[in-house]
C-alpha cells in the first residue's frame, strides 16, 4: 500500500439537528485521484471544509503527512500544503489571472508583507506564476481579469492558484461544476495529470469524469461513508447502487 | 493607465501652482486654503489606504486625526509654558519642533490604530463601521472631559512650530512643508499598491477566502494597512493643528470622520489622487457656496448623492477614466 499523504480520522460534525459528518475516515495516498461522490446534501462540501480548515470538526482529526493539523486554521494548512479549490469560484475578480496566481506563490513562499518592489516584476515569483498559468492552459488569458474569464476559465484559474502553492495534496470541491461536455473533457485531462504532482481528493457529480479519472472512490450518503474502493468495486457494490447510482439512473 | 497618470500629475501640480501664484499676488489667505487642501488630502490618503485598498470602511478616522492634533497641542503647550510634560520616570519636555511632534503623532496614532484595528477587524460590514465609529466617539468624549488640555474649549497655541531650515510663519514655507508630506504619502500609497503586500491586500478585499486558501491571513494584512492608514491620518492631524494653531475635541468628532470619508468618495475611492481631488473640491465648494448660504452642506450632499449614483469612481473616475489600479 502506498504512502498516505492526507487523512481524515473519525470526523464528526453536527449542524443543530443535522448530522453532516458521521465518524468519517478516509485517506488520500501518493499518486492517486480519490473521488468523493454522494447525493446532494450528503455532506461532501462539509467534509472538504473540515479538511481545509474552514470548519472545525466536533470530533476526529485531520492528518497531513503524519502531522495532526486539526488545530490549525485555513491559512496555516494551506502553507503546509493543502490546496483547496471551491465549488463556487472564489477568486479576486477585479484582478488578472496572473495576479491571482501570484497570490498563491506569495502564500507558499512568504513575502506577502513586502511593501516595496512590483509584485509582477520579472523574477522567480512571476516565473512560477506563469508556469502555473501555462500548466492549466491560460497563458493567453494571463492579463485578463478573472471577472472577464469564462466559467471554464475560472475553474482552470482556481487550479492554477492551487498549483502555485506547490501543495502536498489537492482538495477540490466539484472542479467541473457548471462546465459543458467539451469543457469538462479538457479539464479531465488536466486533472488527470495533476496526480503526478500531488494526490487529488475530488468531490465530483459528473460520473463519467469520476469513472475516467478516479483511482479510488468513496461514497458519502447522509454524512456517512458507505463504501470505499476502486472504480470496479464501487460499480459492483450493491449498497452504492441502491443508495446512489440507482438514483442517478432513475433521474 | 496613461490617462490616469497624466490626470494625477496635473492635479498634483495644480496645488503648488495656485500657492505660488497666490504668494506672488500677495494673497496669503489663498495659500492657507491650498495648505488646508494639502493637509486634508493627506488625511484622506491615509483613509484611502484602508478604504480603497483594504476595503475597510472606517468611520473612526477622526480618532487618529485628533490624536495627531493633540500630539501637537500637548507638546507645544508644554513648550509654550516651559513646563515639562513628564518628570517621572524620566524627564520629558514639551517641544515646538515639527519633526518631534510628527514623530509623536505617528507613534501614538499608530498605536491607537493597532488597538482599534485589532478589535474592530474581528467584525466586518456594518459592525466594523459601528465599532470604528464608537472608538472615535470614545476619544471625542474623553477629550471633552479631560481638563488638563483645554477640555471642551480646546487649546490655542500662539506660535507656529518650527522646522529646521524653514520659516514656518511664511505661508508659502508652511505650504511647501505640508505639500512635501502629501507627496511622500502619495509615493508610499503607490509603492504599497503595486507591491506584493498591495496585491495580497487587494485580493483580501475581494475575497478573504481566496487569500486564506492561498496561505495568507486576511486579518493581518488588514491590521497592517489599518495601522499605516491611521498613522498617515494622524500626521495630517498634527499638521492641521499647526495650520490653525488650535486643537479642540471637534477634531475627534464623527463629523470629522465623515468629512475625511467625503473627500475620498468625492474624489474616488481607491484612486491615488482621489482624496486630493475630493479635498480640493470640498474646500472650493465651501468657499464658493459657504459665502452664499450657510446651508451649503445641502449642495454638498446633493453632489455626493449624484457621484454615488452616477460616478462611482468619483471626480478622478470622470477625469482619469475607469480602472486606475496599479498593474492591472
Ligand atoms: N453552515 C451550515 N449550517 C447548517 N447546515 C449546514 C451548513 N452547511 C451545510 N449544511 C447542511 O449540511 C448538509 C450537507 O451540506 P453539504 O454542503 O456538505 O452537502 P454536499 O454534499 O456538498 O451537497 P452538494 O452536492 O449539493 O454540494 C446540507 O443539508 C446542508 O444544508
Ligand atoms: Mg457541495
Coordinates of C-alpha atoms and ligand atoms in Angstrom, one line a residue:
Chain A
X1 CA 0.0 0.0 0.0
X2 CA 1.4 3.4 -0.9
X3 CA 2.0 6.2 1.4
X4 CA -0.9 8.1 3.0
X5 CA -0.5 11.9 2.4
X6 CA -3.7 13.2 3.9
X7 CA -6.2 11.6 6.2
X8 CA -9.4 12.3 7.9
X9 CA -9.8 10.2 11.0
X10 CA -13.2 9.7 12.7
X11 CA -14.6 13.1 11.7
X12 CA -18.0 14.0 13.0
X13 CA -19.9 17.3 12.6
X14 CA -23.4 18.4 13.6
X15 CA -25.4 21.4 12.5
X16 CA -28.1 21.5 15.1
X17 CA -30.4 18.6 14.3
X18 CA -28.5 17.6 11.2
X19 CA -25.5 15.2 11.5
X20 CA -23.5 16.3 8.5
X21 CA -20.5 14.1 9.1
X22 CA -20.7 10.8 10.9
X23 CA -17.4 9.3 12.0
X24 CA -15.8 9.7 8.6
X25 CA -12.4 8.2 8.0
X26 CA -10.8 8.5 4.6
X27 CA -7.3 8.7 3.3
X28 CA -5.5 10.1 0.2
X29 CA -2.4 8.3 -1.0
X30 CA 0.5 9.4 -3.0
X31 CA -0.1 9.4 -6.8
X32 CA -3.9 8.9 -6.6
X33 CA -7.1 10.7 -7.5
X34 CA -9.6 9.9 -4.8
X35 CA -13.1 10.8 -5.8
X36 CA -15.8 11.6 -3.2
X37 CA -19.3 11.1 -4.5
X38 CA -22.7 11.2 -3.0
X39 CA -26.1 12.8 -3.5
X40 CA -26.9 16.5 -2.9
X41 CA -26.7 17.4 0.7
X42 CA -24.8 14.3 1.6
X43 CA -22.1 16.4 3.4
X44 CA -19.3 16.4 0.8
X45 CA -18.6 20.1 1.0
X46 CA -18.9 20.0 4.8
X47 CA -16.1 17.4 4.8
X48 CA -14.0 19.3 2.4
X49 CA -14.3 22.4 4.6
X50 CA -13.2 20.5 7.7
X51 CA -10.2 19.1 5.8
X52 CA -9.2 22.6 4.5
X53 CA -9.8 24.3 7.9
X54 CA -12.9 26.4 7.2
X55 CA -14.9 24.3 9.7
X56 CA -13.8 22.7 12.9
X57 CA -15.0 19.1 13.4
X58 CA -16.8 18.2 16.6
X59 CA -14.7 15.1 16.8
X60 CA -11.9 13.5 14.9
X61 CA -8.6 14.6 13.4
X62 CA -7.1 15.8 10.1
X63 CA -3.6 14.4 9.5
X64 CA -1.3 15.8 6.8
X65 CA 1.9 13.7 6.2
X66 CA 1.7 12.3 9.7
X67 CA 1.1 15.7 11.4
X68 CA -2.1 16.5 13.2
X69 CA -3.3 19.7 11.7
X70 CA -6.8 19.8 13.3
X71 CA -6.0 22.8 15.4
X72 CA -4.5 24.8 12.6
X73 CA -6.5 27.4 10.6
X74 CA -7.1 27.5 6.8
X75 CA -4.0 29.7 6.1
X76 CA -1.7 27.5 8.1
X77 CA -2.9 24.4 6.5
X78 CA -2.5 26.0 3.1
X79 CA 1.1 26.8 3.8
X80 CA 1.7 23.2 4.9
X81 CA 0.4 22.0 1.6
X82 CA -3.4 21.6 1.4
X83 CA -4.5 23.3 -1.8
X84 CA -8.3 23.7 -1.9
X85 CA -10.5 24.8 -4.8
X86 CA -14.1 25.8 -4.4
X87 CA -17.4 24.6 -5.5
X88 CA -18.3 28.2 -6.3
X89 CA -15.2 30.0 -7.6
X90 CA -13.5 32.2 -5.0
X91 CA -11.1 34.5 -6.9
X92 CA -10.1 38.1 -6.8
X93 CA -12.4 39.0 -9.6
X94 CA -11.0 42.5 -10.3
X95 CA -7.5 41.1 -10.6
X96 CA -5.9 39.5 -13.6
X97 CA -5.4 35.7 -13.9
X98 CA -1.7 36.2 -13.3
X99 CA -2.3 38.4 -10.2
X100 CA -4.5 35.7 -8.7
X101 CA -1.8 33.1 -9.3
X102 CA 1.0 35.3 -7.9
X103 CA -1.1 35.4 -4.7
X104 CA -0.7 31.7 -4.5
X105 CA 3.1 31.8 -5.0
X106 CA 3.3 34.5 -2.3
X107 CA 1.3 32.4 0.1
X108 CA 3.5 29.4 -0.5
X109 CA 6.9 31.2 -0.4
X110 CA 6.1 34.0 2.0
X111 CA 6.7 37.7 1.2
X112 CA 3.1 38.8 1.3
X113 CA 4.1 41.6 3.6
X114 CA 6.8 43.1 1.4
X115 CA 5.8 46.7 0.7
X116 CA 8.3 47.6 -2.0
X117 CA 9.0 46.3 -5.5
X118 CA 6.5 45.4 -8.1
X119 CA 4.5 42.2 -7.3
X120 CA 4.6 41.4 -11.0
X121 CA 8.3 42.2 -11.6
X122 CA 10.2 39.6 -13.6
X123 CA 11.8 37.1 -11.3
X124 CA 11.2 33.8 -9.7
X125 CA 7.9 34.8 -8.3
X126 CA 6.5 35.7 -11.6
X127 CA 8.2 32.8 -13.4
X128 CA 6.5 30.3 -11.0
X129 CA 3.1 32.0 -11.5
X130 CA 3.5 32.0 -15.3
X131 CA 4.4 28.4 -15.2
X132 CA 1.3 27.5 -13.3
X133 CA -0.8 29.6 -15.7
X134 CA 0.7 27.8 -18.6
X135 CA 0.1 24.4 -17.0
X136 CA -3.7 25.0 -17.0
X137 CA -3.6 26.5 -20.5
X138 CA -4.4 30.1 -19.6
X139 CA -1.3 31.7 -21.0
X140 CA -3.3 33.7 -23.5
X141 CA -5.6 34.9 -20.7
X142 CA -2.9 35.8 -18.2
X143 CA -3.7 39.5 -18.3
X144 CA -7.4 39.1 -18.4
X145 CA -9.3 40.0 -15.3
X146 CA -10.9 37.0 -13.5
X147 CA -14.3 38.6 -13.9
X148 CA -13.9 38.6 -17.7
X149 CA -12.9 34.9 -17.9
X150 CA -15.4 32.3 -19.0
X151 CA -16.8 29.9 -16.3
X152 CA -14.4 27.3 -17.5
X153 CA -11.5 29.7 -17.4
X154 CA -12.2 30.5 -13.8
X155 CA -12.2 26.8 -13.0
X156 CA -8.8 26.5 -14.7
X157 CA -7.6 29.6 -12.8
X158 CA -8.5 28.1 -9.5
X159 CA -6.5 25.1 -10.3
X160 CA -3.6 27.3 -11.3
X161 CA -3.7 29.1 -8.0
X162 CA -3.7 25.7 -6.2
X163 CA -0.7 24.6 -8.3
X164 CA 1.2 27.7 -7.4
X165 CA 1.1 26.6 -3.8
X166 CA 3.3 23.6 -4.6
X167 CA 0.9 21.6 -2.5
X168 CA 1.2 18.2 -0.8
X169 CA -2.4 17.5 -1.6
X170 CA -5.2 19.0 -3.8
X171 CA -8.6 19.1 -2.3
X172 CA -11.2 20.0 -4.9
X173 CA -14.9 20.7 -4.5
X174 CA -16.6 20.0 -7.8
X175 CA -13.9 21.3 -10.1
X176 CA -16.1 20.6 -13.1
X177 CA -19.3 22.1 -11.8
X178 CA -21.2 24.0 -14.5
X179 CA -18.9 23.0 -17.4
X180 CA -20.3 21.8 -20.7
X181 CA -19.2 18.5 -22.1
X182 CA -16.2 19.8 -24.0
X183 CA -15.2 21.9 -21.1
X184 CA -15.2 19.0 -18.7
X185 CA -13.3 16.9 -21.3
X186 CA -10.4 19.4 -21.4
X187 CA -10.4 19.7 -17.6
X188 CA -10.4 15.9 -17.2
X189 CA -7.0 15.7 -18.9
X190 CA -5.6 18.5 -16.8
X191 CA -6.9 16.9 -13.6
X192 CA -5.6 13.5 -14.6
X193 CA -2.0 14.9 -14.9
X194 CA -2.2 16.6 -11.5
X195 CA -1.9 13.4 -9.5
X196 CA 1.8 13.2 -10.5
X197 CA 2.4 16.5 -8.7
X198 CA 0.3 15.7 -5.7
X199 CA -2.7 13.4 -4.9
X200 CA -6.2 14.8 -5.5
X201 CA -9.2 14.4 -3.3
X202 CA -12.0 15.5 -5.5
X203 CA -15.8 15.9 -5.0
X204 CA -17.5 15.4 -8.3
X205 CA -21.0 14.8 -9.6
X206 CA -20.1 14.0 -13.2
X207 CA -19.9 10.2 -13.1
X208 CA -18.2 9.9 -16.5
X209 CA -15.4 12.0 -15.2
X210 CA -15.2 10.1 -12.0
X211 CA -15.0 6.8 -13.6
X212 CA -12.4 8.1 -16.1
X213 CA -10.2 9.7 -13.5
X214 CA -10.5 8.1 -10.1
X215 CA -8.1 5.5 -8.8
X216 CA -10.4 5.1 -5.8
X217 CA -13.9 6.3 -5.0
X218 CA -15.6 6.9 -1.6
X219 CA -19.3 7.2 -1.4
X220 CA -20.9 9.5 1.1
X221 CA -24.5 9.2 2.0
X222 CA -26.2 11.2 4.8
X223 CA -22.9 12.1 6.3
X224 CA -21.6 8.6 6.3
X225 CA -19.0 6.8 4.1
X226 CA -20.9 3.7 2.9
X227 CA -18.1 2.3 0.7
X228 CA -14.6 3.0 -0.5
X229 CA -12.9 1.1 -3.3
X230 CA -11.7 1.0 -6.9
X231 CA -14.0 2.0 -9.8
X232 CA -14.9 -1.6 -10.4
X233 CA -15.6 -2.3 -6.8
X234 CA -17.8 0.7 -6.5
X235 CA -19.7 -0.1 -9.7
X236 CA -20.3 -3.6 -8.3
X237 CA -21.3 -2.5 -4.8
X238 CA -25.0 -3.2 -4.3
X239 CA -25.4 -0.7 -1.4
X240 CA -23.9 2.0 -3.6
X241 CA -26.2 1.1 -6.5
X242 CA -29.2 1.3 -4.3
X243 CA -28.2 4.5 -2.4
X244 CA -26.7 6.4 -5.2
X245 CA -26.1 5.1 -8.7
X246 CA -29.6 3.7 -8.9
X247 CA -30.9 7.1 -8.1
X248 CA -28.8 8.6 -10.9
X249 CA -30.2 6.1 -13.4
X250 CA -33.7 6.8 -12.3
X251 CA -33.2 10.5 -12.7
Chain B
X1 CA -3.4 53.8 -17.4
X2 CA -1.6 56.6 -19.3
X3 CA -4.6 59.0 -18.9
X4 CA -4.8 58.3 -15.2
X5 CA -1.1 59.1 -14.9
X6 CA -1.5 62.5 -16.7
X7 CA -4.6 63.3 -14.6
X8 CA -2.7 62.6 -11.4
X9 CA 0.3 64.7 -12.3
X10 CA -1.8 67.6 -13.5
X11 CA -3.8 67.5 -10.3
X12 CA -0.8 67.3 -8.0
X13 CA 0.9 70.2 -9.9
X14 CA -2.2 72.4 -9.6
X15 CA -1.8 72.9 -5.8
X16 CA 1.8 74.4 -5.8
X17 CA 0.9 76.5 -8.9
X18 CA -2.0 78.0 -7.0
X19 CA 0.1 78.6 -3.9
X20 CA 3.0 80.2 -5.8
X21 CA 0.6 82.4 -7.7
X22 CA -1.1 83.5 -4.5
X23 CA 2.3 84.2 -3.0
X24 CA 3.2 86.5 -5.9
X25 CA -0.2 88.1 -5.9
X26 CA 0.1 88.6 -2.1
X27 CA -3.0 86.6 -1.3
X28 CA -1.9 84.8 1.9
X29 CA -5.5 83.5 2.5
X30 CA -5.4 81.6 -0.7
X31 CA -2.1 80.0 0.3
X32 CA -3.7 79.0 3.6
X33 CA -6.5 77.4 1.7
X34 CA -4.1 75.5 -0.5
X35 CA -2.3 74.3 2.6
X36 CA -5.6 73.2 4.1
X37 CA -6.3 71.2 0.9
X38 CA -2.9 69.5 1.1
X39 CA -3.4 68.6 4.8
X40 CA -7.0 67.3 4.4
X41 CA -5.9 65.4 1.3
X42 CA -3.2 63.8 3.4
X43 CA -5.8 62.7 5.9
X44 CA -7.8 61.3 3.0
X45 CA -4.8 59.5 1.6
X46 CA -4.5 57.8 4.9
X47 CA -8.1 56.7 5.0
X48 CA -8.0 55.7 1.3
X49 CA -5.2 53.1 2.1
X50 CA -7.6 51.3 4.4
X51 CA -10.8 52.1 2.5
X52 CA -9.7 51.9 -1.1
X53 CA -7.0 49.1 -1.0
X54 CA -8.2 47.3 2.1
X55 CA -12.0 47.7 1.7
X56 CA -12.2 48.8 5.4
X57 CA -15.0 51.3 5.8
X58 CA -13.7 53.1 8.9
X59 CA -15.9 55.8 10.3
X60 CA -13.5 56.4 13.1
X61 CA -10.5 58.0 11.4
X62 CA -11.2 61.2 13.4
X63 CA -9.6 59.3 16.3
X64 CA -6.2 59.3 14.5
X65 CA -6.7 62.9 13.1
X66 CA -7.4 64.1 16.7
X67 CA -4.6 62.1 18.3
X68 CA -2.2 63.8 15.8
X69 CA -3.8 67.1 16.6
X70 CA -3.4 66.7 20.4
X71 CA 0.2 65.3 19.9
X72 CA 0.9 68.8 18.5
X73 CA -1.2 70.6 21.1
X74 CA 0.2 68.8 24.2
X75 CA 3.9 69.1 23.2
X76 CA 3.6 72.7 22.0
X77 CA 1.6 73.8 25.1
X78 CA 4.2 72.5 27.4
X79 CA 6.9 74.2 25.3
X80 CA 5.0 77.4 25.4
X81 CA 4.5 77.3 29.2
X82 CA 8.0 75.9 29.9
X83 CA 6.6 73.1 32.0
X84 CA 7.8 69.5 31.5
X85 CA 5.4 67.0 30.1
X86 CA 6.6 64.3 32.4
X87 CA 9.0 64.3 35.3
X88 CA 8.9 60.7 36.3
X89 CA 10.1 58.1 35.4
X90 CA 12.1 60.3 33.1
X91 CA 12.0 64.0 32.2
X92 CA 10.1 64.7 29.0
X93 CA 9.9 68.3 27.9
X94 CA 7.4 69.9 25.5
X95 CA 8.6 70.7 22.1
X96 CA 7.9 73.1 19.3
X97 CA 9.8 71.3 16.7
X98 CA 7.7 69.7 14.0
X99 CA 9.8 66.6 13.4
X100 CA 9.5 65.8 17.1
X101 CA 5.7 66.5 17.1
X102 CA 5.3 64.4 13.9
X103 CA 7.1 61.5 15.4
X104 CA 4.8 61.6 18.5
X105 CA 1.8 61.9 16.2
X106 CA 2.9 59.0 14.1
X107 CA 3.7 56.7 17.0
X108 CA 0.6 57.5 19.1
X109 CA -1.9 57.3 16.2
X110 CA -0.2 54.1 15.0
X111 CA -0.6 52.5 18.5
X112 CA -4.2 53.6 18.7
X113 CA -4.8 52.2 15.2
X114 CA -3.2 48.9 16.3
X115 CA -5.6 48.6 19.3
X116 CA -8.7 49.8 17.5
X117 CA -7.9 47.7 14.4
X118 CA -7.1 44.6 16.4
X119 CA -10.5 44.7 18.0
X120 CA -12.6 46.1 15.1
X121 CA -11.2 43.8 12.4
X122 CA -12.8 40.8 14.2
X123 CA -16.1 42.1 12.8
X124 CA -16.9 43.2 9.3
X125 CA -19.5 45.1 7.3
X126 CA -21.8 47.3 9.2
X127 CA -20.4 46.2 12.6
X128 CA -17.0 47.3 11.6
X129 CA -18.3 50.7 10.7
X130 CA -20.1 51.0 14.0
X131 CA -17.2 49.8 16.1
X132 CA -14.8 52.3 14.5
X133 CA -17.4 55.0 15.0
X134 CA -17.7 54.1 18.6
X135 CA -13.9 54.2 19.2
X136 CA -13.9 57.7 17.6
X137 CA -16.7 58.9 19.9
X138 CA -14.8 57.5 22.9
X139 CA -11.9 59.7 22.1
X140 CA -14.2 62.6 21.5
X141 CA -15.8 62.4 24.9
X142 CA -12.5 61.8 26.6
X143 CA -11.1 64.9 25.1
X144 CA -14.1 66.9 26.2
X145 CA -13.9 65.7 29.8
X146 CA -10.1 65.9 30.2
X147 CA -9.5 69.3 31.7
X148 CA -5.7 69.4 31.5
X149 CA -5.6 70.4 27.8
X150 CA -8.5 72.8 27.5
X151 CA -11.3 70.3 27.7
X152 CA -14.3 71.4 25.7
X153 CA -12.7 74.8 24.8
X154 CA -9.7 73.3 23.1
X155 CA -6.2 74.5 23.3
X156 CA -4.7 77.5 21.5
X157 CA -1.0 77.6 20.5
X158 CA 0.4 81.0 20.0
X159 CA 3.5 80.2 17.9
X160 CA 3.6 78.0 14.9
X161 CA 6.0 75.2 15.5
X162 CA 9.3 75.2 13.7
X163 CA 11.0 73.1 11.1
X164 CA 14.8 73.1 10.6
X165 CA 15.8 75.4 7.8
X166 CA 12.3 76.8 7.2
X167 CA 10.4 79.8 8.5
X168 CA 7.1 78.2 9.0
X169 CA 5.4 81.5 9.7
X170 CA 5.8 82.3 6.0
X171 CA 2.7 80.9 4.5
X172 CA 4.5 79.5 1.4
X173 CA 7.1 77.7 3.5
X174 CA 4.4 76.0 5.6
X175 CA 2.5 75.1 2.4
X176 CA 5.7 73.6 0.9
X177 CA 6.1 71.5 4.0
X178 CA 2.6 70.2 4.0
X179 CA 2.7 69.6 0.3
X180 CA 6.0 67.7 0.6
X181 CA 4.5 65.4 3.3
X182 CA 1.5 64.8 1.0
X183 CA 3.9 63.8 -1.9
X184 CA 5.6 61.4 0.4
X185 CA 2.3 59.8 1.4
X186 CA 1.2 59.6 -2.2
X187 CA 4.5 57.9 -3.1
X188 CA 4.0 55.5 -0.2
X189 CA 0.5 54.6 -1.3
X190 CA 1.7 54.0 -4.8
X191 CA 4.6 51.8 -3.6
X192 CA 2.2 49.8 -1.4
X193 CA -0.4 49.5 -4.2
X194 CA 2.0 47.7 -6.6
X195 CA 3.9 45.7 -4.0
X196 CA 3.3 42.1 -3.1
X197 CA 1.6 43.4 0.1
X198 CA -0.7 45.5 -2.0
X199 CA -1.6 42.6 -4.2
X200 CA -2.5 40.4 -1.2
X201 CA -4.4 43.2 0.5
X202 CA -6.4 44.0 -2.6
X203 CA -7.2 40.3 -3.0
X204 CA -8.3 40.1 0.6
X205 CA -10.8 43.0 0.0
X206 CA -12.3 41.0 -2.9
X207 CA -12.3 37.5 -1.4
X208 CA -11.0 36.7 2.1
X209 CA -11.5 33.0 1.3
X210 CA -9.2 33.2 -1.7
X211 CA -6.4 34.8 0.4
X212 CA -6.8 32.3 3.3
X213 CA -6.7 29.3 1.0
X214 CA -3.5 30.8 -0.5
X215 CA -2.0 30.6 3.0
X216 CA -2.2 34.2 3.9
X217 CA -4.2 35.6 6.8
X218 CA -6.5 38.5 5.7
X219 CA -6.7 39.8 9.3
X220 CA -3.0 40.5 9.5
X221 CA -2.9 42.2 6.1
X222 CA -5.8 44.4 7.1
X223 CA -4.4 45.2 10.5
X224 CA -1.1 46.2 8.9
X225 CA -2.8 48.6 6.5
X226 CA -5.1 49.9 9.2
X227 CA -2.1 50.9 11.3
X228 CA -0.4 52.6 8.3
X229 CA -3.6 54.3 7.4
X230 CA -4.1 55.6 11.0
X231 CA -0.5 56.9 11.1
X232 CA -0.9 58.9 7.9
X233 CA -4.2 60.4 9.1
X234 CA -2.6 61.1 12.5
X235 CA 0.2 63.1 10.8
X236 CA -2.4 65.1 8.9
X237 CA -4.0 65.9 12.3
X238 CA -0.7 67.3 13.6
X239 CA -0.3 69.5 10.5
X240 CA -3.9 70.6 10.7
X241 CA -3.5 71.7 14.3
X242 CA -0.4 73.6 13.3
X243 CA -2.2 75.3 10.5
X244 CA -4.9 76.5 12.8
X245 CA -2.6 76.9 15.8
X246 CA -5.6 75.4 17.7
X247 CA -6.7 71.9 18.8
X248 CA -10.1 71.1 20.0
X249 CA -12.3 68.0 20.6
X250 CA -14.1 68.7 17.3
X251 CA -11.1 67.1 15.6
X252 CA -12.3 63.8 17.2
X253 CA -15.9 64.3 16.2
X254 CA -17.7 61.8 13.9
X255 CA -18.4 64.7 11.6
X256 CA -14.6 64.9 11.1
X257 CA -14.6 61.1 10.2
X258 CA -17.4 61.7 7.9
X259 CA -15.7 64.6 6.1
X260 CA -12.5 62.7 5.6
X261 CA -14.6 59.9 4.0
X262 CA -16.4 62.5 1.9
X263 CA -13.1 63.6 0.4
X264 CA -12.3 60.1 -0.5
X265 CA -15.7 59.3 -2.0
X266 CA -16.0 62.7 -3.9
X267 CA -12.5 62.2 -5.4
X268 CA -12.8 58.5 -6.0
X269 CA -12.3 55.5 -3.7
X270 CA -9.1 53.6 -4.3
X271 CA -7.8 56.3 -6.7
X272 CA -4.3 57.6 -5.9
X273 CA -5.3 61.2 -6.1
X274 CA -9.0 60.8 -5.2
X275 CA -8.5 62.3 -1.7
X276 CA -6.7 65.3 -3.2
X277 CA -9.4 65.9 -5.8
X278 CA -12.1 65.4 -3.1
X279 CA -10.4 67.8 -0.6
X280 CA -9.9 70.4 -3.2
X281 CA -13.5 70.2 -4.4
X282 CA -14.7 70.3 -0.8
X283 CA -12.7 73.5 0.1
X284 CA -13.7 75.1 -3.2
X285 CA -17.4 74.5 -2.6
X286 CA -17.1 75.6 1.0
X287 CA -15.6 78.9 -0.2
X288 CA -17.9 79.5 -3.1
X289 CA -21.2 78.3 -1.6
X290 CA -20.4 78.9 2.0
X291 CA -20.5 82.6 1.2
X292 CA -23.9 82.4 -0.4
X293 CA -25.6 80.2 2.1
X294 CA -25.0 78.8 5.5
X295 CA -26.7 75.6 4.2
X296 CA -24.0 74.8 1.7
X297 CA -23.8 71.3 3.0
X298 CA -27.1 70.6 1.3
X299 CA -25.4 71.2 -2.0
X300 CA -22.5 69.1 -0.9
X301 CA -25.0 66.3 0.0
X302 CA -26.7 66.5 -3.4
X303 CA -23.3 66.4 -5.2
X304 CA -22.3 63.4 -3.1
X305 CA -25.5 61.7 -4.0
X306 CA -25.0 62.3 -7.7
X307 CA -21.5 60.9 -7.5
X308 CA -22.5 57.8 -5.7
X309 CA -25.4 57.2 -8.1
X310 CA -23.7 58.0 -11.4
X311 CA -20.0 58.2 -10.9
X312 CA -18.7 55.6 -8.6
X313 CA -15.1 56.4 -9.5
X314 CA -15.7 60.0 -8.2
X315 CA -14.1 63.0 -9.8
X316 CA -10.9 61.1 -10.7
X317 CA -13.1 58.4 -12.3
X318 CA -14.6 61.1 -14.5
X319 CA -11.2 62.7 -15.4
X320 CA -9.0 59.7 -15.5
X321 CA -11.3 57.0 -16.8
X322 CA -12.1 53.7 -15.2
X323 CA -9.7 51.3 -13.6
X324 CA -6.7 53.0 -12.4
X325 CA -5.4 50.3 -10.0
X326 CA -1.7 49.6 -10.3
X327 CA -0.5 46.8 -12.5
X328 CA -3.9 45.9 -13.9
Ligands
LIG1 N1 -23.1 26.0 8.0 C1 -24.1 25.2 8.0 N2 -25.1 25.3 8.9 C2 -26.2 24.5 8.9 N3 -26.3 23.5 8.0 C3 -25.4 23.3 7.0 C4 -24.3 24.2 7.0 N4 -23.5 23.8 5.9 C5 -24.2 22.8 5.3 N5 -25.3 22.5 6.0 C6 -26.2 21.4 5.7 O1 -25.4 20.2 5.8 C7 -25.8 19.3 4.7 C8 -24.7 18.9 3.9 O2 -24.3 20.0 3.1 P1 -23.1 20.0 2.1 O3 -22.9 21.3 1.5 O4 -21.9 19.4 2.8 O5 -23.6 18.9 1.0 P2 -22.9 18.5 -0.3 O6 -22.8 17.0 -0.2 O7 -21.7 19.3 -0.6 O8 -24.1 18.8 -1.4 P3 -24.0 19.4 -2.9 O9 -23.8 18.2 -3.7 O10 -25.3 19.9 -3.1 O11 -22.9 20.3 -3.0 C9 -26.9 20.0 3.9 O12 -28.2 19.6 4.4 C10 -26.7 21.5 4.3 O13 -28.0 22.2 4.2
LIG2 MG1 -21.2 20.7 -2.1

